[in-house]
Amino acid sequence: MDIARQIFSLTPFTFLNHFSRIVLTIVLARLMSPEHYGSFAALLVLSEVLLLPANLGFSSSLMRLAMPLYKEQKTDLLCGLQQVYLISIGSIGVFFVACVLLGFSIFSPHQLANEHLYYLLLIVPLGALMLTQSAFLLVLNKKTISIISRQSLFQILTLVFCLVIYFYDNSLPLAVICQVLILSIALVAIYQYVLINSVIRTKTKRFNTKLWYQQSLVLLASGAGTILVAKLDVLLVHHLLGAHAVSIFFPAVVITGLLMILSDAVSTQLKPLLLDTVSNTGADTQDKVIGSLRIFWYTNSLLILVLLLSAKPLLRLYGETQLNLGYEVLLVMLAAQLLLPLRVISSSLIKFTGNPLHNLYVLIFATTLTVLLALYLQKDYQLLGIAIAFSFGFILGTVLRAAIVVIHLKKPMGSLFGIQPINNKI
């Protein structure tokens, strides 16, 4: 019961993250034309894809890098690490984003989105900094503010600013929304920076830059690909079928994303536990992992059932013009998410206790098949074909990761379902 209380004490904040996202997207869908809303969704997804590469993987590696330093109170190294990721995001990250946006503008046939790409030169680096500092706050044991500053704070600010602007001008151009995003993310990033420095402030700084970059870039290689695949469906719909198709597809993506409310809470709880299992095989740690996984499996299935029952009312909130098509797309996506707990625990075990590059190898293989299947199916089935292809890819990648955990990491299959301790040998 203690594990359940810890997990569910975090869910209100992960709920706020995803509820604020769905409210923001519903409001903007009502205030914007389908074409402008589709272009906004494509730009938003592209910025989310670029976040991890823009911070060079520090948002993923910070738990492994900074947690031991914080436990040993090596604040000089923590300050050095902070300076390294700040400089990295502000230089290498910005350059990387500029190169990707240049390529996107060349190959994308949709002029409306291309006209606003330059705003991402500020949105993405600021968002990358916000994401990295959220991870740092988790290391500093500030779980609540870590969760809400990762997503909901800037979304709430954006929503408030947009409503005020629309109230006074009776219009909400895409350029104005991009400017509001920049302001909102910048305010959150400054707030995070102040909080972090109130804990680790010191006059001296020490660096271990080579090690930090090595670990971050390894996690970047697998993590960036994972983010890309998670958002690739929207980008592919935008490229193949246009902005109007995105306006139908994107609400299903956002509603499916509500499952991440529980996933984020469980992941926040599991990350320190999985790191402990590397050196600690005690019964207490094992019991906590088993309890977390059981809650994850049971509750995830229940949430999928709830979303299935409320799917059409949720889609109507977006003013969905092709309700049946949007509903079919959503059903396909939700079916694949039944394996979400298996995906999370398998990927995390590989990331924290194995070779993170194995996640990348699986990703490349599964994504190649997924894209080929999507290109084939969309000719006859359009949006539904793309949804089927990416759901297949999600299932394939999950099964392959689970196989790596069982065969290569020698973990019992039952441990992935919360039946056996993780450190039991097969």
CSV table of C-alpha atoms in Angstrom, one decimal:
chain,number,residue,atom,x,y,z
A,1,MET,CA,0.0,0.0,0.0
A,2,ASP,CA,2.9,2.3,0.6
A,3,ILE,CA,4.0,2.0,-3.0
A,4,ALA,CA,0.5,2.7,-4.2
A,5,ARG,CA,0.3,5.8,-2.1
A,6,GLN,CA,3.7,7.0,-3.4
A,7,ILE,CA,2.6,6.5,-7.1
A,8,PHE,CA,-0.9,7.9,-6.7
A,9,SER,CA,0.4,10.9,-4.8
A,10,LEU,CA,2.3,11.8,-8.0
A,11,THR,CA,-0.6,11.2,-10.4
A,12,PRO,CA,-2.4,14.5,-9.7
A,13,PHE,CA,0.6,16.3,-11.0
A,14,THR,CA,1.1,14.0,-14.0
A,15,PHE,CA,-2.6,14.4,-14.6
A,16,LEU,CA,-2.2,18.1,-14.6
A,17,ASN,CA,0.5,17.8,-17.2
A,18,HIS,CA,-1.7,15.9,-19.6
A,19,PHE,CA,-5.0,17.6,-18.7
A,20,SER,CA,-3.5,21.0,-19.4
A,21,ARG,CA,-2.3,19.7,-22.7
A,22,ILE,CA,-5.7,18.4,-23.8
A,23,VAL,CA,-7.4,21.7,-22.6
A,24,LEU,CA,-4.9,23.8,-24.5
A,25,THR,CA,-5.3,21.7,-27.7
A,26,ILE,CA,-9.1,21.8,-27.5
A,27,VAL,CA,-9.2,25.6,-27.0
A,28,LEU,CA,-6.8,26.2,-29.9
A,29,ALA,CA,-8.8,23.8,-32.1
A,30,ARG,CA,-11.9,25.9,-31.4
A,31,LEU,CA,-10.1,29.2,-32.0
A,32,MET,CA,-8.2,28.3,-35.1
A,33,SER,CA,-9.1,27.1,-38.6
A,34,PRO,CA,-8.4,23.4,-39.3
A,35,GLU,CA,-5.4,24.3,-41.6
A,36,HIS,CA,-3.8,26.6,-39.0
A,37,TYR,CA,-4.5,24.2,-36.2
A,38,GLY,CA,-2.9,21.3,-38.2
A,39,SER,CA,0.2,23.4,-38.9
A,40,PHE,CA,0.4,24.4,-35.2
A,41,ALA,CA,0.2,20.7,-34.3
A,42,ALA,CA,2.9,19.8,-36.8
A,43,LEU,CA,5.2,22.5,-35.4
A,44,LEU,CA,4.5,21.5,-31.8
A,45,VAL,CA,5.3,17.9,-32.6
A,46,LEU,CA,8.5,18.8,-34.5
A,47,SER,CA,9.7,20.9,-31.5
A,48,GLU,CA,9.0,17.9,-29.2
A,49,VAL,CA,11.1,15.7,-31.5
A,50,LEU,CA,14.0,18.1,-31.4
A,51,LEU,CA,14.0,18.6,-27.6
A,52,LEU,CA,16.3,15.6,-26.7
A,53,PRO,CA,18.9,16.1,-29.4
A,54,ALA,CA,18.9,19.9,-28.6
A,55,ASN,CA,20.0,19.1,-25.0
A,56,LEU,CA,22.4,16.4,-26.2
A,57,GLY,CA,20.8,13.7,-24.1
A,58,PHE,CA,21.4,15.5,-20.8
A,59,SER,CA,17.7,15.3,-19.8
A,60,SER,CA,18.1,11.5,-20.0
A,61,SER,CA,21.5,11.1,-18.5
A,62,LEU,CA,21.1,13.6,-15.6
A,63,MET,CA,19.6,11.0,-13.3
A,64,ARG,CA,22.6,8.7,-13.7
A,65,LEU,CA,25.2,11.5,-13.6
A,66,ALA,CA,23.8,13.8,-10.9
A,67,MET,CA,22.2,11.4,-8.4
A,68,PRO,CA,25.4,10.0,-7.0
A,69,LEU,CA,26.9,13.5,-6.8
A,70,TYR,CA,23.9,14.8,-4.9
A,71,LYS,CA,23.9,11.9,-2.5
A,72,GLU,CA,27.6,12.6,-1.7
A,73,GLN,CA,26.9,16.4,-1.6
A,74,LYS,CA,29.5,17.2,-4.3
A,75,THR,CA,27.9,20.5,-5.1
A,76,ASP,CA,31.0,21.7,-7.0
A,77,LEU,CA,30.6,18.9,-9.5
A,78,LEU,CA,26.8,19.6,-9.7
A,79,CYS,CA,27.5,23.2,-10.5
A,80,GLY,CA,30.0,22.2,-13.1
A,81,LEU,CA,27.5,19.8,-14.7
A,82,GLN,CA,24.9,22.6,-14.8
A,83,GLN,CA,27.3,24.9,-16.6
A,84,VAL,CA,28.2,22.2,-19.1
A,85,TYR,CA,24.6,21.5,-20.1
A,86,LEU,CA,23.7,25.2,-20.2
A,87,ILE,CA,26.6,25.9,-22.6
A,88,SER,CA,25.9,22.8,-24.7
A,89,ILE,CA,22.2,23.7,-25.2
A,90,GLY,CA,23.0,27.3,-26.0
A,91,SER,CA,25.6,26.5,-28.6
A,92,ILE,CA,25.7,22.9,-30.1
A,93,GLY,CA,21.9,22.4,-29.4
A,94,VAL,CA,20.9,25.7,-31.2
A,95,PHE,CA,23.2,24.8,-34.2
A,96,PHE,CA,21.7,21.3,-34.5
A,97,VAL,CA,18.1,22.7,-34.4
A,98,ALA,CA,19.0,25.2,-37.2
A,99,CYS,CA,20.4,22.5,-39.4
A,100,VAL,CA,17.3,20.3,-38.9
A,101,LEU,CA,14.9,23.1,-39.6
A,102,LEU,CA,16.7,24.0,-42.8
A,103,GLY,CA,16.3,20.5,-44.0
A,104,PHE,CA,12.6,20.4,-43.0
A,105,SER,CA,11.9,23.6,-44.9
A,106,ILE,CA,13.5,22.2,-48.0
A,107,PHE,CA,11.5,18.9,-48.0
A,108,SER,CA,8.2,19.9,-46.5
A,109,PRO,CA,5.6,20.9,-49.1
A,110,HIS,CA,3.4,22.8,-46.6
A,111,GLN,CA,4.2,26.5,-46.8
A,112,LEU,CA,2.1,27.6,-43.8
A,113,ALA,CA,4.3,25.5,-41.4
A,114,ASN,CA,7.5,26.5,-43.2
A,115,GLU,CA,6.8,30.2,-42.7
A,116,HIS,CA,6.9,29.8,-38.9
A,117,LEU,CA,9.8,27.4,-38.6
A,118,TYR,CA,12.2,30.1,-37.4
A,119,TYR,CA,10.3,30.4,-34.1
A,120,LEU,CA,11.5,26.9,-33.3
A,121,LEU,CA,15.1,28.3,-33.0
A,122,LEU,CA,14.0,29.7,-29.7
A,123,ILE,CA,11.2,27.3,-28.7
A,124,VAL,CA,13.3,24.2,-29.0
A,125,PRO,CA,16.5,25.3,-27.0
A,126,LEU,CA,14.3,26.9,-24.3
A,127,GLY,CA,12.2,23.7,-24.1
A,128,ALA,CA,15.4,21.6,-24.0
A,129,LEU,CA,16.6,23.6,-21.1
A,130,MET,CA,13.2,23.3,-19.4
A,131,LEU,CA,13.3,19.5,-19.8
A,132,THR,CA,16.9,19.1,-18.6
A,133,GLN,CA,16.2,21.3,-15.5
A,134,SER,CA,13.1,19.3,-14.8
A,135,ALA,CA,15.3,16.2,-14.6
A,136,PHE,CA,17.8,18.1,-12.3
A,137,LEU,CA,14.9,18.9,-9.9
A,138,LEU,CA,14.0,15.2,-9.7
A,139,VAL,CA,17.6,14.5,-8.7
A,140,LEU,CA,17.3,17.2,-6.0
A,141,ASN,CA,14.2,15.2,-4.7
A,142,LYS,CA,11.8,17.9,-5.8
A,143,LYS,CA,9.4,15.5,-7.5
A,144,THR,CA,6.3,17.6,-7.6
A,145,ILE,CA,7.9,20.7,-9.1
A,146,SER,CA,9.9,18.5,-11.4
A,147,ILE,CA,6.8,16.9,-12.9
A,148,ILE,CA,4.7,20.1,-13.3
A,149,SER,CA,7.5,22.2,-14.6
A,150,ARG,CA,8.2,19.6,-17.3
A,151,GLN,CA,5.0,20.3,-19.0
A,152,SER,CA,1.9,21.8,-17.3
A,153,LEU,CA,3.3,25.2,-16.2
A,154,PHE,CA,4.2,26.4,-19.6
A,155,GLN,CA,0.9,25.0,-21.1
A,156,ILE,CA,-1.2,26.8,-18.5
A,157,LEU,CA,0.7,30.0,-19.1
A,158,THR,CA,0.2,29.6,-22.9
A,159,LEU,CA,-3.5,29.0,-22.5
A,160,VAL,CA,-4.0,32.0,-20.3
A,161,PHE,CA,-2.0,34.3,-22.6
A,162,CYS,CA,-3.8,33.0,-25.7
A,163,LEU,CA,-7.2,33.5,-24.2
A,164,VAL,CA,-6.3,37.1,-23.2
A,165,ILE,CA,-5.0,37.9,-26.6
A,166,TYR,CA,-8.1,36.4,-28.3
A,167,PHE,CA,-10.4,38.3,-26.0
A,168,TYR,CA,-8.8,41.6,-27.0
A,169,ASP,CA,-8.1,41.0,-30.7
A,170,ASN,CA,-10.7,38.4,-31.6
A,171,SER,CA,-8.1,36.5,-33.5
A,172,LEU,CA,-5.2,34.2,-32.8
A,173,PRO,CA,-2.6,34.0,-35.6
A,174,LEU,CA,-0.1,31.1,-35.7
A,175,ALA,CA,2.8,33.6,-35.3
A,176,VAL,CA,1.3,35.0,-32.1
A,177,ILE,CA,0.9,31.4,-30.6
A,178,CYS,CA,4.6,30.8,-31.4
A,179,GLN,CA,5.6,34.0,-29.6
A,180,VAL,CA,3.4,33.1,-26.6
A,181,LEU,CA,5.1,29.7,-26.4
A,182,ILE,CA,8.5,31.3,-26.3
A,183,LEU,CA,7.5,33.6,-23.5
A,184,SER,CA,5.8,30.8,-21.5
A,185,ILE,CA,8.7,28.4,-21.7
A,186,ALA,CA,11.3,31.1,-20.9
A,187,LEU,CA,9.4,32.0,-17.7
A,188,VAL,CA,9.3,28.4,-16.6
A,189,ALA,CA,13.0,27.8,-17.4
A,190,ILE,CA,14.0,30.9,-15.3
A,191,TYR,CA,11.8,29.6,-12.4
A,192,GLN,CA,13.5,26.2,-12.6
A,193,TYR,CA,17.0,27.8,-12.7
A,194,VAL,CA,16.3,29.8,-9.6
A,195,LEU,CA,15.1,26.7,-7.7
A,196,ILE,CA,18.1,24.6,-8.7
A,197,ASN,CA,20.6,27.3,-7.7
A,198,SER,CA,18.9,27.8,-4.3
A,199,VAL,CA,20.1,24.2,-3.5
A,200,ILE,CA,23.5,23.8,-5.2
A,201,ARG,CA,24.9,27.2,-5.0
A,202,THR,CA,28.6,27.2,-4.4
A,203,LYS,CA,31.6,29.3,-5.2
A,204,THR,CA,33.7,26.6,-6.8
A,205,LYS,CA,33.0,24.4,-9.8
A,206,ARG,CA,34.6,21.1,-10.9
A,207,PHE,CA,34.1,19.3,-14.2
A,208,ASN,CA,34.2,15.8,-15.6
A,209,THR,CA,33.1,16.9,-19.0
A,210,LYS,CA,34.4,13.9,-21.0
A,211,LEU,CA,32.5,11.4,-18.9
A,212,TRP,CA,29.3,13.5,-18.9
A,213,TYR,CA,29.3,13.8,-22.6
A,214,GLN,CA,30.1,10.1,-23.2
A,215,GLN,CA,27.1,9.0,-21.1
A,216,SER,CA,24.8,11.7,-22.4
A,217,LEU,CA,25.5,10.9,-26.0
A,218,VAL,CA,25.0,7.2,-25.6
A,219,LEU,CA,21.5,7.9,-24.1
A,220,LEU,CA,20.9,10.5,-26.7
A,221,ALA,CA,21.4,7.9,-29.5
A,222,SER,CA,18.6,5.7,-28.1
A,223,GLY,CA,16.4,8.3,-26.5
A,224,ALA,CA,16.2,10.7,-29.4
A,225,GLY,CA,15.1,8.0,-31.7
A,226,THR,CA,12.4,6.9,-29.3
A,227,ILE,CA,11.1,10.5,-29.2
A,228,LEU,CA,11.2,10.7,-33.0
A,229,VAL,CA,9.2,7.5,-33.4
A,230,ALA,CA,6.7,8.6,-30.8
A,231,LYS,CA,6.0,11.7,-32.9
A,232,LEU,CA,6.7,10.4,-36.4
A,233,ASP,CA,3.1,9.5,-37.1
A,234,VAL,CA,1.9,13.1,-36.8
A,235,LEU,CA,4.8,14.3,-39.0
A,236,LEU,CA,4.1,11.6,-41.6
A,237,VAL,CA,0.4,12.4,-41.7
A,238,HIS,CA,1.3,16.1,-42.2
A,239,HIS,CA,3.7,15.3,-45.0
A,240,LEU,CA,1.6,12.8,-46.8
A,241,LEU,CA,-2.0,14.0,-46.2
A,242,GLY,CA,-1.7,17.6,-45.2
A,243,ALA,CA,-2.6,19.9,-42.3
A,244,HIS,CA,-6.3,19.1,-42.4
A,245,ALA,CA,-5.6,15.4,-41.9
A,246,VAL,CA,-3.5,16.3,-38.9
A,247,SER,CA,-6.5,18.2,-37.4
A,248,ILE,CA,-8.3,14.8,-37.4
A,249,PHE,CA,-5.4,12.6,-36.4
A,250,PHE,CA,-3.9,14.8,-33.6
A,251,PRO,CA,-6.8,14.7,-31.2
A,252,ALA,CA,-6.6,10.9,-31.1
A,253,VAL,CA,-2.9,11.2,-30.4
A,254,VAL,CA,-3.5,13.7,-27.5
A,255,ILE,CA,-6.3,11.5,-26.0
A,256,THR,CA,-4.1,8.4,-26.2
A,257,GLY,CA,-1.4,10.5,-24.5
A,258,LEU,CA,-3.6,10.6,-21.4
A,259,LEU,CA,-2.3,7.1,-20.6
A,260,MET,CA,1.0,8.8,-19.8
A,261,ILE,CA,-0.5,10.3,-16.7
A,262,LEU,CA,0.0,7.0,-14.9
A,263,SER,CA,3.1,6.1,-16.9
A,264,ASP,CA,4.9,9.3,-15.9
A,265,ALA,CA,4.0,8.7,-12.2
A,266,VAL,CA,5.3,5.1,-12.3
A,267,SER,CA,8.4,6.1,-14.2
A,268,THR,CA,9.2,8.8,-11.6
A,269,GLN,CA,8.9,6.1,-8.9
A,270,LEU,CA,10.8,3.4,-10.8
A,271,LYS,CA,13.9,5.3,-12.0
A,272,PRO,CA,15.6,5.5,-8.6
A,273,LEU,CA,14.5,1.9,-7.7
A,274,LEU,CA,16.0,0.5,-11.0
A,275,LEU,CA,19.2,2.3,-10.4
A,276,ASP,CA,19.3,0.7,-6.9
A,277,THR,CA,18.8,-2.8,-8.3
A,278,VAL,CA,22.2,-2.5,-10.0
A,279,SER,CA,24.0,-2.7,-6.6
A,280,ASN,CA,21.2,-3.6,-4.2
A,281,THR,CA,19.4,-6.9,-4.3
A,282,GLY,CA,17.6,-6.4,-1.0
A,283,ALA,CA,14.0,-7.6,-0.6
A,284,ASP,CA,12.7,-4.1,0.1
A,285,THR,CA,13.8,-2.7,-3.2
A,286,GLN,CA,12.6,-5.8,-5.1
A,287,ASP,CA,9.2,-5.6,-3.4
A,288,LYS,CA,8.8,-1.9,-4.3
A,289,VAL,CA,9.6,-2.7,-8.0
A,290,ILE,CA,7.1,-5.6,-8.0
A,291,GLY,CA,4.4,-3.5,-6.4
A,292,SER,CA,4.9,-0.6,-8.8
A,293,LEU,CA,4.7,-2.9,-11.8
A,294,ARG,CA,1.5,-4.6,-10.6
A,295,ILE,CA,-0.2,-1.2,-10.1
A,296,PHE,CA,1.0,-0.1,-13.5
A,297,TRP,CA,-0.5,-3.2,-15.4
A,298,TYR,CA,-3.8,-3.1,-13.6
A,299,THR,CA,-4.4,0.6,-13.7
A,300,ASN,CA,-3.2,1.0,-17.3
A,301,SER,CA,-5.8,-1.6,-18.5
A,302,LEU,CA,-8.5,0.2,-16.5
A,303,LEU,CA,-7.6,3.6,-18.0
A,304,ILE,CA,-7.8,2.2,-21.5
A,305,LEU,CA,-11.3,0.9,-20.8
A,306,VAL,CA,-12.3,4.3,-19.5
A,307,LEU,CA,-10.9,6.0,-22.6
A,308,LEU,CA,-12.7,3.6,-24.9
A,309,LEU,CA,-16.0,4.4,-23.3
A,310,SER,CA,-15.4,8.2,-23.4
A,311,ALA,CA,-13.7,8.3,-26.8
A,312,LYS,CA,-16.5,9.9,-28.8
A,313,PRO,CA,-17.4,12.6,-26.2
A,314,LEU,CA,-13.7,13.6,-26.0
A,315,LEU,CA,-13.4,13.8,-29.8
A,316,ARG,CA,-16.5,16.0,-30.0
A,317,LEU,CA,-14.8,18.5,-27.7
A,318,TYR,CA,-12.4,19.2,-30.6
A,319,GLY,CA,-15.3,19.9,-32.9
A,320,GLU,CA,-14.3,16.8,-34.9
A,321,THR,CA,-15.9,16.9,-38.4
A,322,GLN,CA,-15.1,13.2,-39.2
A,323,LEU,CA,-16.0,11.6,-35.9
A,324,ASN,CA,-16.2,8.0,-37.0
A,325,LEU,CA,-12.7,8.2,-38.7
A,326,GLY,CA,-11.2,9.8,-35.6
A,327,TYR,CA,-12.8,7.2,-33.4
A,328,GLU,CA,-11.4,4.3,-35.5
A,329,VAL,CA,-8.0,5.8,-35.4
A,330,LEU,CA,-8.2,6.2,-31.6
A,331,LEU,CA,-9.3,2.6,-31.1
A,332,VAL,CA,-6.3,1.3,-33.0
A,333,MET,CA,-4.0,3.5,-30.9
A,334,LEU,CA,-5.5,2.4,-27.6
A,335,ALA,CA,-5.3,-1.3,-28.5
A,336,ALA,CA,-1.5,-1.1,-28.8
A,337,GLN,CA,-1.2,0.8,-25.5
A,338,LEU,CA,-2.3,-2.4,-23.6
A,339,LEU,CA,1.5,-3.2,-23.8
A,340,LEU,CA,2.6,0.2,-22.4
A,341,PRO,CA,3.8,-1.2,-19.0
A,342,LEU,CA,5.9,-3.8,-20.8
A,343,ARG,CA,7.4,-1.1,-23.0
A,344,VAL,CA,8.3,1.1,-20.1
A,345,ILE,CA,9.9,-1.5,-17.9
A,346,SER,CA,11.8,-3.2,-20.7
A,347,SER,CA,13.1,0.0,-22.1
A,348,SER,CA,14.1,1.3,-18.6
A,349,LEU,CA,15.9,-1.9,-17.7
A,350,ILE,CA,17.9,-1.7,-20.9
A,351,LYS,CA,18.6,1.9,-20.2
A,352,PHE,CA,19.6,1.7,-16.6
A,353,THR,CA,21.0,-1.9,-16.2
A,354,GLY,CA,22.1,-2.8,-19.7
A,355,ASN,CA,23.5,-1.3,-22.8
A,356,PRO,CA,21.3,1.7,-23.8
A,357,LEU,CA,22.3,1.3,-27.5
A,358,HIS,CA,20.2,-1.9,-27.6
A,359,ASN,CA,17.2,0.4,-27.5
A,360,LEU,CA,18.5,2.1,-30.5
A,361,TYR,CA,19.0,-1.1,-32.5
A,362,VAL,CA,15.5,-2.2,-31.8
A,363,LEU,CA,14.2,1.3,-32.7
A,364,ILE,CA,16.0,1.4,-36.1
A,365,PHE,CA,14.6,-2.0,-37.1
A,366,ALA,CA,11.1,-1.5,-35.8
A,367,THR,CA,10.8,2.0,-37.3
A,368,THR,CA,12.0,0.9,-40.7
A,369,LEU,CA,9.3,-1.7,-40.9
A,370,THR,CA,6.7,0.8,-39.4
A,371,VAL,CA,7.4,3.5,-42.0
A,372,LEU,CA,7.4,1.0,-44.9
A,373,LEU,CA,4.1,-0.4,-43.7
A,374,ALA,CA,2.6,3.1,-43.2
A,375,LEU,CA,3.6,4.1,-46.7
A,376,TYR,CA,1.9,1.0,-48.1
A,377,LEU,CA,-1.3,1.1,-46.0
A,378,GLN,CA,-2.0,4.8,-46.4
A,379,LYS,CA,-2.5,4.3,-50.1
A,380,ASP,CA,-5.7,2.4,-49.4
A,381,TYR,CA,-6.6,3.3,-45.9
A,382,GLN,CA,-5.3,6.9,-45.5
A,383,LEU,CA,-5.2,7.9,-41.8
A,384,LEU,CA,-6.4,4.6,-40.5
A,385,GLY,CA,-3.6,2.8,-42.4
A,386,ILE,CA,-1.0,5.0,-40.7
A,387,ALA,CA,-2.5,4.4,-37.3
A,388,ILE,CA,-2.4,0.6,-37.9
A,389,ALA,CA,1.2,0.8,-39.0
A,390,PHE,CA,2.4,2.7,-36.0
A,391,SER,CA,0.5,0.6,-33.6
A,392,PHE,CA,2.1,-2.5,-35.1
A,393,GLY,CA,5.5,-0.8,-34.7
A,394,PHE,CA,4.8,0.0,-31.1
A,395,ILE,CA,3.9,-3.7,-30.4
A,396,LEU,CA,6.9,-5.0,-32.3
A,397,GLY,CA,9.4,-2.7,-30.5
A,398,THR,CA,7.9,-3.6,-27.2
A,399,VAL,CA,8.2,-7.4,-27.8
A,400,LEU,CA,11.8,-7.1,-29.0
A,401,ARG,CA,12.8,-5.0,-26.0
A,402,ALA,CA,11.2,-7.6,-23.7
A,403,ALA,CA,13.2,-10.3,-25.5
A,404,ILE,CA,16.4,-8.5,-24.9
A,405,VAL,CA,15.7,-8.1,-21.2
A,406,VAL,CA,14.9,-11.8,-20.9
A,407,ILE,CA,17.6,-13.3,-23.1
A,408,HIS,CA,20.5,-10.8,-22.8
A,409,LEU,CA,20.0,-9.3,-19.3
A,410,LYS,CA,18.9,-12.6,-17.9
A,411,LYS,CA,15.8,-11.2,-16.2
A,412,PRO,CA,12.8,-13.5,-15.6
A,413,MET,CA,9.8,-13.0,-17.9
A,414,GLY,CA,7.6,-12.8,-14.8
A,415,SER,CA,9.6,-9.8,-13.5
A,416,LEU,CA,8.2,-7.7,-16.4
A,417,PHE,CA,4.7,-8.4,-15.2
A,418,GLY,CA,5.3,-7.8,-11.5
A,419,ILE,CA,5.2,-11.5,-10.7
A,420,GLN,CA,8.9,-12.2,-9.9
A,421,PRO,CA,11.8,-10.2,-8.5
A,422,ILE,CA,13.8,-8.5,-11.2
A,423,ASN,CA,17.2,-9.8,-9.9
A,424,ASN,CA,16.1,-13.4,-9.9
A,425,LYS,CA,18.0,-15.6,-12.3
A,426,ILE,CA,16.2,-17.6,-15.0
